[in-house]
Coordinates of C-alpha atoms in Angstrom, one line a residue:
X1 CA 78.8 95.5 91.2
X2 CA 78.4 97.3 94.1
X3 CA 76.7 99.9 93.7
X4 CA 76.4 102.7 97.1
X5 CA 72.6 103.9 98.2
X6 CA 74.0 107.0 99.1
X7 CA 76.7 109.4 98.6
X8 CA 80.1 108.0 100.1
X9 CA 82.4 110.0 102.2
X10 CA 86.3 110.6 101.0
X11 CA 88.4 111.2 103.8
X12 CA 90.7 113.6 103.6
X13 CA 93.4 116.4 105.1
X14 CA 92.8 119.6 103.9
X15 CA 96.1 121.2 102.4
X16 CA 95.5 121.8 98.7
X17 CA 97.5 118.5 97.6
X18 CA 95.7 116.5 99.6
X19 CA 92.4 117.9 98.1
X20 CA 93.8 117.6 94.8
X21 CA 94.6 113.6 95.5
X22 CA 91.0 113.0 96.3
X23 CA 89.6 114.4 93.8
X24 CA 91.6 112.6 91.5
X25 CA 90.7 109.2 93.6
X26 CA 86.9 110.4 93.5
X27 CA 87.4 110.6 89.6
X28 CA 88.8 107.8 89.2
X29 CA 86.3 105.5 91.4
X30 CA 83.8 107.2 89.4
X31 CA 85.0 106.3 86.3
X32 CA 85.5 103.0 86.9
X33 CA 82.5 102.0 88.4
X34 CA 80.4 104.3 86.1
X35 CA 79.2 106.4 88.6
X36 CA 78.3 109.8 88.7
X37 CA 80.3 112.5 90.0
X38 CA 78.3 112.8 93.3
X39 CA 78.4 109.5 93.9
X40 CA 81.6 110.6 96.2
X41 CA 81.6 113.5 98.5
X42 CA 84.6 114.7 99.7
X43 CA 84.9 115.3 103.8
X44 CA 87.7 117.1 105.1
X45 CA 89.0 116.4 108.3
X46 CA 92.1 118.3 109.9
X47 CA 95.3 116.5 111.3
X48 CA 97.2 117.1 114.1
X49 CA 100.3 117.2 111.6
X50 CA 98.5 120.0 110.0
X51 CA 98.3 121.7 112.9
X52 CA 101.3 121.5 114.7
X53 CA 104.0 123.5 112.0
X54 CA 106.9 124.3 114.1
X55 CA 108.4 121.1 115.5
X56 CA 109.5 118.3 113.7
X57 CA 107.4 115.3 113.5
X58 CA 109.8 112.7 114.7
X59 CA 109.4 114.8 118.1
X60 CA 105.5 115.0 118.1
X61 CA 104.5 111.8 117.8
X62 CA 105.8 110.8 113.4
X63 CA 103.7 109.6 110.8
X64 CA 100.4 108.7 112.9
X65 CA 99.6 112.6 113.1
X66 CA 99.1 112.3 109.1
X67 CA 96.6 109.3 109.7
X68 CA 95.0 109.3 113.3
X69 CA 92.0 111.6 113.2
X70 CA 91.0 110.0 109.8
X71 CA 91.6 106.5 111.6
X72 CA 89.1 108.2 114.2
X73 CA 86.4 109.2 111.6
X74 CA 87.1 105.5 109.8
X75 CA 85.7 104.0 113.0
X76 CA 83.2 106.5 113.8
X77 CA 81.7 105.8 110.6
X78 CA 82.1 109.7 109.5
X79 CA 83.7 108.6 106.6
X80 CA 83.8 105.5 104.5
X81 CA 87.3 105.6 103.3
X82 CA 90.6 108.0 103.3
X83 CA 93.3 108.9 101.2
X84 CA 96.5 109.1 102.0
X85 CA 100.2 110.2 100.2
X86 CA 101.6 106.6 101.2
X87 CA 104.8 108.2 102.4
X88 CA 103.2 109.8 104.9
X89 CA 101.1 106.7 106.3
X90 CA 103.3 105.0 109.4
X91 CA 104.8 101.6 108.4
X92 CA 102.9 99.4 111.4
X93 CA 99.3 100.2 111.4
X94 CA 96.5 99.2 113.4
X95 CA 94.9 95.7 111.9
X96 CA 91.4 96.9 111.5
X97 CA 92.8 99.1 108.9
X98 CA 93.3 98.3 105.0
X99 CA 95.6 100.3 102.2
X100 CA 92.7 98.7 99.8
X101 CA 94.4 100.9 96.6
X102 CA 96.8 102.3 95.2
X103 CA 96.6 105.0 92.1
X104 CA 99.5 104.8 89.3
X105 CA 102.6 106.3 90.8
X106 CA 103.7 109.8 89.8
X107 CA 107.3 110.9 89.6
X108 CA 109.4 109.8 92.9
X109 CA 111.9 112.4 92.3
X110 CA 112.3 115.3 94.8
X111 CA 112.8 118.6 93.0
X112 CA 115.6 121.5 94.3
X113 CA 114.0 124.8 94.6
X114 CA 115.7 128.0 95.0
X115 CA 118.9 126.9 92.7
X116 CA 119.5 125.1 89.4
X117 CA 122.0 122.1 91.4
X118 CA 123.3 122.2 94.6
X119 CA 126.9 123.1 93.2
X120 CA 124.9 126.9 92.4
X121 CA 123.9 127.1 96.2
X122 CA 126.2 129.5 98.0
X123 CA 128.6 129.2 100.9
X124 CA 127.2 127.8 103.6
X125 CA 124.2 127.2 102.4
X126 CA 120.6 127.5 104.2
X127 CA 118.5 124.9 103.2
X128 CA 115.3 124.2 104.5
X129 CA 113.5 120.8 105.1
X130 CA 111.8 118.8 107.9
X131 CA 112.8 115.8 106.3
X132 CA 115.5 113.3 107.6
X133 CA 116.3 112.2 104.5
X134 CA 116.6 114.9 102.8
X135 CA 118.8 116.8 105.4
X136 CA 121.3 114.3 105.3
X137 CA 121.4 113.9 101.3
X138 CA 121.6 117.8 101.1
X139 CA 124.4 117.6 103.7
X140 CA 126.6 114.8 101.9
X141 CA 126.1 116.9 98.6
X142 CA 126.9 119.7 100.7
X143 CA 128.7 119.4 104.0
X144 CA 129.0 122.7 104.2
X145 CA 125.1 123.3 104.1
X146 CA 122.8 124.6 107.2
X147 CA 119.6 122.5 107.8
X148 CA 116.7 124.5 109.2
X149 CA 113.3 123.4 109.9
X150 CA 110.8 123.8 106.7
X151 CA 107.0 122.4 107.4
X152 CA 103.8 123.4 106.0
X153 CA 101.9 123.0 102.8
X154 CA 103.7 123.4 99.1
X155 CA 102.5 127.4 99.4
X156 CA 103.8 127.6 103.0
X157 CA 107.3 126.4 102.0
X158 CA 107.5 128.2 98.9
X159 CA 106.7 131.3 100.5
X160 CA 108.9 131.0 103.1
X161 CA 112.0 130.4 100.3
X162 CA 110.3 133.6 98.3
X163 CA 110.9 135.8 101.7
X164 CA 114.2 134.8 101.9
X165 CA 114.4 132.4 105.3
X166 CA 116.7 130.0 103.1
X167 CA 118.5 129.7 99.9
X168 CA 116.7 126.6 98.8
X169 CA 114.2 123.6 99.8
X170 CA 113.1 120.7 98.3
X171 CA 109.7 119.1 97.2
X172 CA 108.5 116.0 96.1
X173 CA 108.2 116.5 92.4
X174 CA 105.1 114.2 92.1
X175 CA 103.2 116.6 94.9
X176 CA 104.2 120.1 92.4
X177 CA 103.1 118.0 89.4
X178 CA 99.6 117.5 91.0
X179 CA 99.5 121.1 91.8
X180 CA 99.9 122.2 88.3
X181 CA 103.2 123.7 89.1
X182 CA 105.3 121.5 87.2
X183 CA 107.5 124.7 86.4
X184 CA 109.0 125.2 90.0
X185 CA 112.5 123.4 90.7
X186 CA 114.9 121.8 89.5
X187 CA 114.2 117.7 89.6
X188 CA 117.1 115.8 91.0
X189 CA 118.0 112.8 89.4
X190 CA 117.2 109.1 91.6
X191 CA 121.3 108.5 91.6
X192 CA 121.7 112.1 93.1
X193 CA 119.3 112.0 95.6
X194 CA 117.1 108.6 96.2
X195 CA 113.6 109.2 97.3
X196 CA 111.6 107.8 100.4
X197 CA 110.0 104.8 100.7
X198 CA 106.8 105.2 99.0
X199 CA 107.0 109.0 97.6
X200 CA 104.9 109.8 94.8
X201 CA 102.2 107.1 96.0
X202 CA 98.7 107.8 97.2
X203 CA 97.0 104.9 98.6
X204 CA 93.0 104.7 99.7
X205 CA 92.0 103.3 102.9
X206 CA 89.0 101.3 104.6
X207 CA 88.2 99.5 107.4
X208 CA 89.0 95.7 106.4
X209 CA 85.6 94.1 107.3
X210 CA 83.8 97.4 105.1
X211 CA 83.4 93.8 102.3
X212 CA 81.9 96.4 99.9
X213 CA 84.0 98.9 100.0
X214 CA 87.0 97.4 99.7
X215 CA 85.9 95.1 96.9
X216 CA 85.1 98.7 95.3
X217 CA 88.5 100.0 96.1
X218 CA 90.5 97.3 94.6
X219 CA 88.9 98.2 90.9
X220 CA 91.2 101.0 90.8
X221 CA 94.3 99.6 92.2
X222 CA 97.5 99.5 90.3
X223 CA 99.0 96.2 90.8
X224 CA 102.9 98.1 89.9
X225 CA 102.4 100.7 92.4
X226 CA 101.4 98.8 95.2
X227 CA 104.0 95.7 95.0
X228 CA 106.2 98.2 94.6
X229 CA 105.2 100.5 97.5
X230 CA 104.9 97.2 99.9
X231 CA 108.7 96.6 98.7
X232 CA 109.6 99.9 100.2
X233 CA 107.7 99.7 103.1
X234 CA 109.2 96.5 103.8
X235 CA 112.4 98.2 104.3
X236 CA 110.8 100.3 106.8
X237 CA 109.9 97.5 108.8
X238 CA 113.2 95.4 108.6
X239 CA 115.0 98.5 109.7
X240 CA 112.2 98.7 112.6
X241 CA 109.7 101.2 111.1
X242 CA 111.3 104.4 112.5
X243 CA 110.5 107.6 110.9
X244 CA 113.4 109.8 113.0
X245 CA 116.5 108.5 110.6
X246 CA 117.3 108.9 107.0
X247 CA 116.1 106.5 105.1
X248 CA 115.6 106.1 101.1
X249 CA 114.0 103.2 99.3
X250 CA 112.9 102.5 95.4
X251 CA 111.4 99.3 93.5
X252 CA 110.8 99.5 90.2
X253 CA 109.0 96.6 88.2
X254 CA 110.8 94.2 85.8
X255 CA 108.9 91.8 84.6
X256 CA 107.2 89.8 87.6
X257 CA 110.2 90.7 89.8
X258 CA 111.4 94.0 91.6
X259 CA 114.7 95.3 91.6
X260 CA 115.2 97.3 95.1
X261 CA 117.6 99.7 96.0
X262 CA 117.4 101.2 99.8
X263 CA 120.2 103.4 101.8
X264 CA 120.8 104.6 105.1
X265 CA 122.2 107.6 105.6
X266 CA 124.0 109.4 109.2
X267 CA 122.6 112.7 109.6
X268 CA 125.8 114.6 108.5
X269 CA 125.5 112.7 105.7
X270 CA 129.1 111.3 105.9
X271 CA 128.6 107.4 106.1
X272 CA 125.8 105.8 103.5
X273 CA 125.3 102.0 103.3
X274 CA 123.1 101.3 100.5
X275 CA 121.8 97.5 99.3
X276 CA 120.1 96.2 95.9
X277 CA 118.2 93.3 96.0
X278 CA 116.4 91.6 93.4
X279 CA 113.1 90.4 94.7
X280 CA 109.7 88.2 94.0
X281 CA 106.4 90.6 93.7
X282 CA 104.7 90.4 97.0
X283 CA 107.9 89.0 98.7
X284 CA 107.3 90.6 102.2
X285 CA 109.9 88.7 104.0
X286 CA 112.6 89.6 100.9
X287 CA 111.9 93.4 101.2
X288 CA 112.5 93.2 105.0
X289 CA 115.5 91.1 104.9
X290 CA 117.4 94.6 102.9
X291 CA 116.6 96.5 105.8
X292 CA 118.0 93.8 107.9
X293 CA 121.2 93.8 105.8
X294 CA 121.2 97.6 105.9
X295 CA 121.7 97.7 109.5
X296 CA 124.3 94.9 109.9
X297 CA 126.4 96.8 107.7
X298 CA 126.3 100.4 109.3
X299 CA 128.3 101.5 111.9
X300 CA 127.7 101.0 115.7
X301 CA 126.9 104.7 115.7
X302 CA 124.2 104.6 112.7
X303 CA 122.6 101.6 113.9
X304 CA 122.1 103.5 117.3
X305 CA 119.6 105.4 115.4
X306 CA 117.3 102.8 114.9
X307 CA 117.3 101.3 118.1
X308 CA 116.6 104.5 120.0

């Protein structure tokens, strides 16, 4: 059993979910290895996505501004591992990189705030999100519905809906659940609104030749979660990893198989083509033959999106 001669280092971002996810990854390392509580420190390290609130990321740079100054402090040897919400962790990474764990996965729902359904929303809604999905669910619900930009922390967003910038947003239900805020929003069922590729996932990450580290990783991995997860993601890569079009995923576990539902949506949320697909656990080449059938299907003016 490996067992560390000093303290080892979490990596983290430094909103209060984050936070909140590694302490529940500390815990549960902890408890698995029987080690005591300070047996992990938690290091927090800032993002450029933290910093940077008023553009959207698909114009700054996407998903690597989540991941590349703990990457940085991976190799540095600042920290020993990181933790990540999966949906926020590009789909091609670097090799010397390693998703070594995943915890149980949490609701995948998102969760309207600011009105019971969308049918309660006004007029002409206002509805804020920086989320392509999203914008293009909310605007084949509600064609009728203004998209603003919405970034920032759970706090940010909710204040910003509190001070009356929109009549509603939307949140990942598993990310109010881990805030202890289970009380805000409405949740919105899976056949309303699908969910992104890996929401409600957090996944722990090493350098793939730390041997001892990642052997200590996989003890809290759950083997659902993650072949589930990789299904998703291996939409993302058949539809060419973008993170600038909307894009929905889910695999749920059925035995030793995966059933897997993904859609693409245009961003006025007028033309969806959406594909189910049965699959083997672990079946990389499966999951990214959906997102292949995904775009074959879509119109000339959909698929553009992906190829930009």
């Amino acid at each position: 059993m490996f067992l560390p001669d000093r303290p080892l280092r979490l990596g983290t971002r430094g909103s209060p979910l984050a936070l909140a996810q590694a302490h529940m990854t500390a815990r549960a390392l902890c408890a698995v290895h029987g080690w005591p509580d300070e047996a992990v420190t938690i290091v927090t390290v800032q993002t450029s996505g933290d910093r940077i609130q008023d553009r959207a990321l698909a114009d700054i740079g996407g998903k690597a501004l989540w991941t590349k100054e703990l990457d940085r402090a991976l190799v540095e040897g600042e920290i020993d591992f990181a933790v990540h919400s999966m949906k926020d962790v590009e789909t091609l990474r670097p090799d010397a990189f390693h998703i070594a764990a995943m915890l149980p996965r949490a609701d995948v729902r998102d969760r309207l705030v600011g009105a019971d359904d969308f049918a309660a929303l006004p007029a002409n809604p206002i509805v804020g999100t920086s989320s392509p999905r999203r914008a293009a669910q909310v605007k084949r619900l509600r064609p009728d519905a203004t998209i603003t930009l919405f970034r920032g922390n759970v706090a940010t967003r909710l204040a910003k809906l509190a001070a009356g910038e929109v009549h509603a947003t939307l949140l990942a239900a598993a990310g109010l659940d881990r805030l202890n805020q289970q009380d805000v929003g409405a949740t919105i069922a899976i056949d309303v609104m699908l969910p992104a590729p890996s929401q409600g996932a957090v996944g722990i990450e090493t350098l793939g030749d730390n041997a001892a580290m990642m052997s200590a990783l996989r003890a809290i991995n759950d083997r659902d979660t993650c072949d589930a997860v990789m299904a998703e993601r291996g939409v993302l890569k058949g539809l060419g990893g973008t993170c600038h079009s909307p894009i929905a995923a889910l695999a749920r576990v059925e035995g030793e198989s995966l059933r897997l539902i993904a859609e693409i949506i245009s961003p006025d949320g007028q033309e969806t083509i959406r594909e189910e697909a049965r699959l083997a656990r672990g079946d990389g080449a499966a999951a990214q033959a959906v997102g292949h059938a995904l775009l074959e299907r879509a119109s000339p003016a959909l698929r553009a999106l992906f190829e930009a």
